[in-house]
Short mmCIF file of C-alpha atoms in Angstrom, two decimals:
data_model
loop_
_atom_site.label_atom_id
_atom_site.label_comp_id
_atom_site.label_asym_id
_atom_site.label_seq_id
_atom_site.Cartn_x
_atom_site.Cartn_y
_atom_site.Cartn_z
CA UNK A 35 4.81 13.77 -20.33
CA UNK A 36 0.92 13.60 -19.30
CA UNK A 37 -0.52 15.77 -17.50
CA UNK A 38 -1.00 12.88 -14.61
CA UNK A 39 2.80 12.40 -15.37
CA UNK A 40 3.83 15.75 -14.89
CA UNK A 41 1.97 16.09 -11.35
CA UNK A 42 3.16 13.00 -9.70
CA UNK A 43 6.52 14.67 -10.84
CA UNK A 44 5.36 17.33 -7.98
CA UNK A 45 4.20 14.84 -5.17
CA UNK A 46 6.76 13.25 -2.99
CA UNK A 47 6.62 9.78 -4.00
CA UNK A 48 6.45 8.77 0.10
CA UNK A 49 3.37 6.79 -1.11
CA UNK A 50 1.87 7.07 2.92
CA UNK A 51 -1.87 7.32 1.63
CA UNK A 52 -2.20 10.63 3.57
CA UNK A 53 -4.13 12.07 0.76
CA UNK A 54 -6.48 9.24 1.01
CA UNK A 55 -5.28 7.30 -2.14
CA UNK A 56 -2.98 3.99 -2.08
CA UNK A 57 -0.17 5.80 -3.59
CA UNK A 58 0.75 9.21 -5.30
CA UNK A 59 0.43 8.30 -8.73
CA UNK A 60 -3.59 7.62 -7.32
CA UNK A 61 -3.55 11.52 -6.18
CA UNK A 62 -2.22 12.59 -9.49
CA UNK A 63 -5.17 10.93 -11.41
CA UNK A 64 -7.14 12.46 -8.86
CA UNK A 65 -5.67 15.72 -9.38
CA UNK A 66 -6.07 15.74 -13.16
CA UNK A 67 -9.64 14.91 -12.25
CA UNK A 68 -9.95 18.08 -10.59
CA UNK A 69 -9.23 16.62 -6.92
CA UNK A 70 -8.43 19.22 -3.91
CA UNK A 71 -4.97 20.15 -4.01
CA UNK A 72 -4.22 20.78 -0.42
CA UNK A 73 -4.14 16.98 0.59
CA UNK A 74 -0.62 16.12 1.17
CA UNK A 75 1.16 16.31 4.03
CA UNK A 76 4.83 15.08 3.35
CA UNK A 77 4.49 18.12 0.01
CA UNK A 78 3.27 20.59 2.34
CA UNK A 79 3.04 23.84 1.38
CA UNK A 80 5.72 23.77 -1.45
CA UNK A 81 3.88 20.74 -3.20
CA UNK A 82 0.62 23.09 -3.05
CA UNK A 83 2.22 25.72 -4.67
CA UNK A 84 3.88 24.06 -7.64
CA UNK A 85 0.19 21.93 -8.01
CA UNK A 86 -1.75 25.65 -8.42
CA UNK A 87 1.57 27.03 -11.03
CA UNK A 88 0.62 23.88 -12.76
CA UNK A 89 -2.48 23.48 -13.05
CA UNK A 90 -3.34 27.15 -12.60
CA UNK A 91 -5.50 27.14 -9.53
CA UNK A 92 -5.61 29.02 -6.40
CA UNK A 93 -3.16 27.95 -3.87
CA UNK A 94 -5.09 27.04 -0.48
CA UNK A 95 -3.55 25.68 2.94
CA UNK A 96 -2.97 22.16 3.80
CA UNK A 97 -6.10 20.67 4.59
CA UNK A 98 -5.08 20.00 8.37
CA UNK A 99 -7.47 16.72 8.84
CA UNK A 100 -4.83 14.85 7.00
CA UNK A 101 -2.07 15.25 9.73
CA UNK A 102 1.19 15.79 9.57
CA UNK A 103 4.42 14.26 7.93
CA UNK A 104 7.45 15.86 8.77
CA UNK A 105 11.10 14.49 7.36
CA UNK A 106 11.81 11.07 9.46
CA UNK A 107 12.99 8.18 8.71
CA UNK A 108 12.05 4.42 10.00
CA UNK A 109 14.32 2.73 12.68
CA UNK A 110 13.34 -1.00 13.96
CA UNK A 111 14.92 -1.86 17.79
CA UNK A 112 15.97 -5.00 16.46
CA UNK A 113 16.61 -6.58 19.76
CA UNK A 114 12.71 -6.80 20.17
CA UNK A 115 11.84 -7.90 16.46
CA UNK A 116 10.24 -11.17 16.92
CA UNK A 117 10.41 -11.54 13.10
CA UNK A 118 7.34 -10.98 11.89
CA UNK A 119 7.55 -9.48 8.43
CA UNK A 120 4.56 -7.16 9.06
CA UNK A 121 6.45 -4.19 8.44
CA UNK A 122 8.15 -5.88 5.19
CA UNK A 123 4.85 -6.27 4.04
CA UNK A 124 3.41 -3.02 4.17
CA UNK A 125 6.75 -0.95 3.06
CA UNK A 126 5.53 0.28 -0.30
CA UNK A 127 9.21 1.01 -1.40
CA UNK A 128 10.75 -2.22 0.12
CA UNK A 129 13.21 -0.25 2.72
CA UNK A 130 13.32 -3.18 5.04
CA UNK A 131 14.84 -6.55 4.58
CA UNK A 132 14.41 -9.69 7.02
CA UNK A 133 12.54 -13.05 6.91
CA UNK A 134 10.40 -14.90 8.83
CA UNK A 135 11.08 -15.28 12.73
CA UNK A 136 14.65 -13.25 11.79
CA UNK A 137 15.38 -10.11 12.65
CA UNK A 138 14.66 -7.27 10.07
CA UNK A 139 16.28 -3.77 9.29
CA UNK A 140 15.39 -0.25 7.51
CA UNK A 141 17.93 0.33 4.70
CA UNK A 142 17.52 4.24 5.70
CA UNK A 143 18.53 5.43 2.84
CA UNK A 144 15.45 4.33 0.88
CA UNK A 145 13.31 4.78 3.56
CA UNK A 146 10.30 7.41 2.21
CA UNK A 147 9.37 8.13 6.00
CA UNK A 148 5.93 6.63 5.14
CA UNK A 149 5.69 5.68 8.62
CA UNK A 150 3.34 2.92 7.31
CA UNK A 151 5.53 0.36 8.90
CA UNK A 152 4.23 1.41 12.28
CA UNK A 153 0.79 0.49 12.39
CA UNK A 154 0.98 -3.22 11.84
CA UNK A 155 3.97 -3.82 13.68
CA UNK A 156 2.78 -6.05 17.03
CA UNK A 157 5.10 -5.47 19.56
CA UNK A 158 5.45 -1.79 18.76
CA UNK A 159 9.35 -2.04 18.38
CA UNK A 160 9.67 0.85 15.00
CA UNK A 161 10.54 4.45 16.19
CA UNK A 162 10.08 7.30 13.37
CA UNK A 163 13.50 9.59 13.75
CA UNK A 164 13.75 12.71 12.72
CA UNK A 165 15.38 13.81 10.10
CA UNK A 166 17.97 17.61 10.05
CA UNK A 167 18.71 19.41 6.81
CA UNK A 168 22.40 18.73 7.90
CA UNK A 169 21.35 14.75 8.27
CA UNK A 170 23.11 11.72 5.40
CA UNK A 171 19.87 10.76 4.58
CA UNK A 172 18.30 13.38 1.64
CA UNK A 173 14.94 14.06 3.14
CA UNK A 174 12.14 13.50 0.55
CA UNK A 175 9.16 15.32 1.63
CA UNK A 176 9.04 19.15 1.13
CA UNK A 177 10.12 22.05 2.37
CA UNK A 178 13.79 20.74 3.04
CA UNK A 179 15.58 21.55 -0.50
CA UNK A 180 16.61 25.19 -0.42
CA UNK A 181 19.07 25.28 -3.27
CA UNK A 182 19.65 23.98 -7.10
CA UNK A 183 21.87 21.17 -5.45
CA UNK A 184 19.69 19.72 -2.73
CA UNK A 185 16.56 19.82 -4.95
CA UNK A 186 18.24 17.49 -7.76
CA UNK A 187 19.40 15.59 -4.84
CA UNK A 188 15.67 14.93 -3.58
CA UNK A 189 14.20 15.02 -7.24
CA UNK A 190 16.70 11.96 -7.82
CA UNK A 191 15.55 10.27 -4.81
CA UNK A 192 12.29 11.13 -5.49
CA UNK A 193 12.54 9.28 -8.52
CA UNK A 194 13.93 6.79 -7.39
CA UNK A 195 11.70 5.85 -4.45
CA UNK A 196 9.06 6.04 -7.39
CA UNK A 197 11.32 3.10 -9.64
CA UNK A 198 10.95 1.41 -6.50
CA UNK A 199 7.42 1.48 -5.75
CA UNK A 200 6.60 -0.03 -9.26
CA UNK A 201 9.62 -2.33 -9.30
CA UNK A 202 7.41 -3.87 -5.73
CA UNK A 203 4.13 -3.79 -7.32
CA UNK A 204 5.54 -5.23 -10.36
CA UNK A 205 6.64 -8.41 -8.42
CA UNK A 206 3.58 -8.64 -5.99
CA UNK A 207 1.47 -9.12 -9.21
CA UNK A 208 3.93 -11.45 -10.81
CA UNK A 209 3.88 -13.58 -7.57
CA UNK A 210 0.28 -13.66 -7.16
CA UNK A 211 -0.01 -14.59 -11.05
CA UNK A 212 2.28 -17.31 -10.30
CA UNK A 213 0.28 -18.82 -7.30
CA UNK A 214 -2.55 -18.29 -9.37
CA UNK A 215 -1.14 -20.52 -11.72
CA UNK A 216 0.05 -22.90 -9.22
CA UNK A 217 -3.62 -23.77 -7.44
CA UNK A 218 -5.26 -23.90 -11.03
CA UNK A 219 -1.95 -26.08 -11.81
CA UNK A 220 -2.93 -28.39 -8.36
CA UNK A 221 -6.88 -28.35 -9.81
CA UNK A 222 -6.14 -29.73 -12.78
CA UNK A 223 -3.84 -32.61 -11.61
CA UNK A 224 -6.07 -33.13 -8.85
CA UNK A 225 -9.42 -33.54 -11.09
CA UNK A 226 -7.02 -35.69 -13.44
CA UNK A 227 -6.06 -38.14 -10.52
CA UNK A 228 -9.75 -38.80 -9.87
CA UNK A 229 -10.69 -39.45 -13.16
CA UNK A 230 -10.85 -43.63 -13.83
CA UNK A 231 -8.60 -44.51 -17.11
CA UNK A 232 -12.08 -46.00 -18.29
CA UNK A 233 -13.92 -42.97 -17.66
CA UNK A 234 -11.80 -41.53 -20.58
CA UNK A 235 -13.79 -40.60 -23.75
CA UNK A 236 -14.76 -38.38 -26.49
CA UNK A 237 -15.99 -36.01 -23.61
CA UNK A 238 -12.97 -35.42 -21.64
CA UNK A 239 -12.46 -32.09 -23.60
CA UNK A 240 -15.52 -30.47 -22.02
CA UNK A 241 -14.68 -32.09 -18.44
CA UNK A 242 -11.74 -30.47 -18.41
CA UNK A 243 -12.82 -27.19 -19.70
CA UNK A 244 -15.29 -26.99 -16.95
CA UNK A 245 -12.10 -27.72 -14.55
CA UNK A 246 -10.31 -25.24 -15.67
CA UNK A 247 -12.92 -22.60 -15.66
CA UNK A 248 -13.79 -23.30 -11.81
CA UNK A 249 -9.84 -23.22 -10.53
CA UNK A 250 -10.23 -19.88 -12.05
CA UNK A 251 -13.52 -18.91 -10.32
CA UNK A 252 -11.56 -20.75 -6.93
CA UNK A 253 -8.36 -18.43 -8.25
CA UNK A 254 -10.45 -15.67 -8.35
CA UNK A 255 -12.24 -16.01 -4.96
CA UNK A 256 -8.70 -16.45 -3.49
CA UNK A 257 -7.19 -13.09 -4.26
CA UNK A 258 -10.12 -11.01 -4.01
CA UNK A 259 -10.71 -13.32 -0.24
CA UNK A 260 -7.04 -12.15 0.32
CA UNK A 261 -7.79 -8.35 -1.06
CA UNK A 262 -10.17 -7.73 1.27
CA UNK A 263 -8.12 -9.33 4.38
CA UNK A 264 -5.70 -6.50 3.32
CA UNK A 265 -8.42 -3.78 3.16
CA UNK A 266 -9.98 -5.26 6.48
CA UNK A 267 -6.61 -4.66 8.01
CA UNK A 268 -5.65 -1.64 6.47
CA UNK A 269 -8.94 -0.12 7.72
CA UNK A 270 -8.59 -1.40 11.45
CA UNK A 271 -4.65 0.19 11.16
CA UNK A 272 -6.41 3.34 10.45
CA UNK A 273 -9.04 3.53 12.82
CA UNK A 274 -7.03 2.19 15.85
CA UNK A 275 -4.00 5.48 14.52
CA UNK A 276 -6.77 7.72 14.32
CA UNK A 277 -7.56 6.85 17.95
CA UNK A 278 -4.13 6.95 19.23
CA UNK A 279 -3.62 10.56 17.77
CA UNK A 280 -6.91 12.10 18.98
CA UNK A 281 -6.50 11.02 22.01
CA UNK A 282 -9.26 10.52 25.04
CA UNK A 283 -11.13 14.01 24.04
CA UNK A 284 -10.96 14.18 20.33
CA UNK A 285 -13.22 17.19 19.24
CA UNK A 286 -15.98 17.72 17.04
CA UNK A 287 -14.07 17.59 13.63
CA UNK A 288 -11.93 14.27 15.14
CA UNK A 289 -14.99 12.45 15.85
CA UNK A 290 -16.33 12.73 12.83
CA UNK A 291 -13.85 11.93 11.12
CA UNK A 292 -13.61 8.60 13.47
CA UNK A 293 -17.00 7.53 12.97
CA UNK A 294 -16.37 7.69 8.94
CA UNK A 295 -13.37 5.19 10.42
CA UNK A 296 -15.29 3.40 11.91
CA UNK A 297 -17.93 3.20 9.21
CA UNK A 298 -15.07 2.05 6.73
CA UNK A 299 -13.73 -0.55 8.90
CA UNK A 300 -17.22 -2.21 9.88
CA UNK A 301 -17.97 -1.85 5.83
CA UNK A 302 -14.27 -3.74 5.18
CA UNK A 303 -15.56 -6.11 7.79
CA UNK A 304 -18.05 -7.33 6.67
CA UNK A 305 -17.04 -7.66 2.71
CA UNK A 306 -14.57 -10.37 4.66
CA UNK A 307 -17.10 -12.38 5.94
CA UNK A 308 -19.20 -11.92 2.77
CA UNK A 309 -16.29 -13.31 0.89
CA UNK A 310 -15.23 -15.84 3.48
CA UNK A 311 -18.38 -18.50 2.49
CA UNK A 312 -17.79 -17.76 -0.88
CA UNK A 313 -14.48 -19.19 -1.02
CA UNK A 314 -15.25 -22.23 0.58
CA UNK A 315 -17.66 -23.16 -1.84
CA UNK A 316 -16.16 -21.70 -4.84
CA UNK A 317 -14.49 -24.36 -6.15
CA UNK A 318 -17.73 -26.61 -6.26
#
């Protein structure tokens, strides 16, 4: 294993972003970079310790601006779902299953606790239940496995909340490939049906070379127009939890951190609206 493998070994694999990365696997590159090793809330102090054994540093508290992440567990009151597949869409692990304008459902025992579910949700229907070291459901964050038996039992699940967080990234970027191949497809047999049957001669090689190349620059302005939706909403998640924890006094260190926030979200803002033009004209 390398080294980055053998510390996302350590980290939880809830994949919450806590640490400020989109993922753990993110943290352990950072980590191997020589990253802070107190930024993880759902390792806690057990996580801390086994990152200082292994990489031989000095073991320092949980930085306590990242919040807290104790061992819960998603729950959706179903009978106010309106069936919006927010929450579907932001599970990094794919714990909850639904479709559009139906009612969805946490399969709780993949559920990482992430609690990333809760932010986007619009009517405010998912509760984050606490989870008992006598509960079904293993608990994957630290702190909870006291003997040989319990931590194989989370290092499996830990595992295998990691299989699952590839397996989910593996098919986002297979489906965006695809409808990346789909609008260059519709490009192609759109410039084809507005080209006269005269019109065809010895340079029809080059036309459609130069079709091809802009439903790739209109591909490309696509997904990075939709990557930056995502980061636009990502950042406005953050800001408006930030301001929900804090509360109506938040002190020095809080509104700091809130104006970085806000900073972040006006910054994701307006990389949108740089973008948005851009797309419109990018297939011309």
């Amino acid at each position: 294993m390398s080294l980055i493998q053998r510390i996302d070994a350590l980290l939880p694999q809830t994949q919450c972003g806590k640490c400020g990365h989109p993922g753990c696997k993110p943290y352990a590159e950072g980590l191997a970079k020589g990253e802070a090793i107190n930024k993880c809330p759902p390792g806690g102090n057990e996580t801390i310790t086994a990152l200082a054994n292994l990489l031989q540093v000095p073991i320092i508290a949980l930085d306590p601006e990242r919040g807290s992440a104790p061992p819960q567990v998603a729950y959706i009151r179903e009978a106010e779902c309106i069936g919006c597949t927010k929450c579907i869409q932001a599970c990094p692990v794919d714990a909850i299953v639904g479709a559009a304008k139906l009612m969805h459902t946490v399969i709780s025992a993949e559920c990482t606790g992430c609690d990333l579910c809760v932010a986007p949700c619009p009517v405010d229907c998912i509760d984050l239940l606490p989870l008992s070291a006598t509960s079904n459901i293993i608990p994957i964050v630290g702190g909870m496995a006291q003997d040989a038996e319990a931590l194989a039992a989370r290092s499996a699940k830990r595992n295998h909340a990691r299989r699952r967080f590839e397996l989910r990234n593996s098919r986002l970027q297979r489906e965006e490939a695809r409808k990346q191949a789909e609008r260059a497809a519709r490009s192609q047999r759109s410039a084809a049906s507005n080209t006269p049957e005269h019109a065809v001669t010895s340079d029809d090689p080059i036309k459609a070379a130069i079709e091809r190349v802009k439903a790739q620059k209109a591909a490309a302005a696509d997904a990075a127009l939709k990557k930056a939706k995502i980061a636009a909403a990502m950042s406005r998640a953050q800001l408006n939890k930030a301001r929900s924890a804090f509360g109506a006094t938040p002190n020095a260190t809080q509104l700091a951190q809130l104006a970085e926030l806000e900073q972040e979200a006006e910054q994701a803002q307006a990389q949108l609206l740089a973008l948005q033009p851009a797309t419109a004209h990018a297939g011309r």
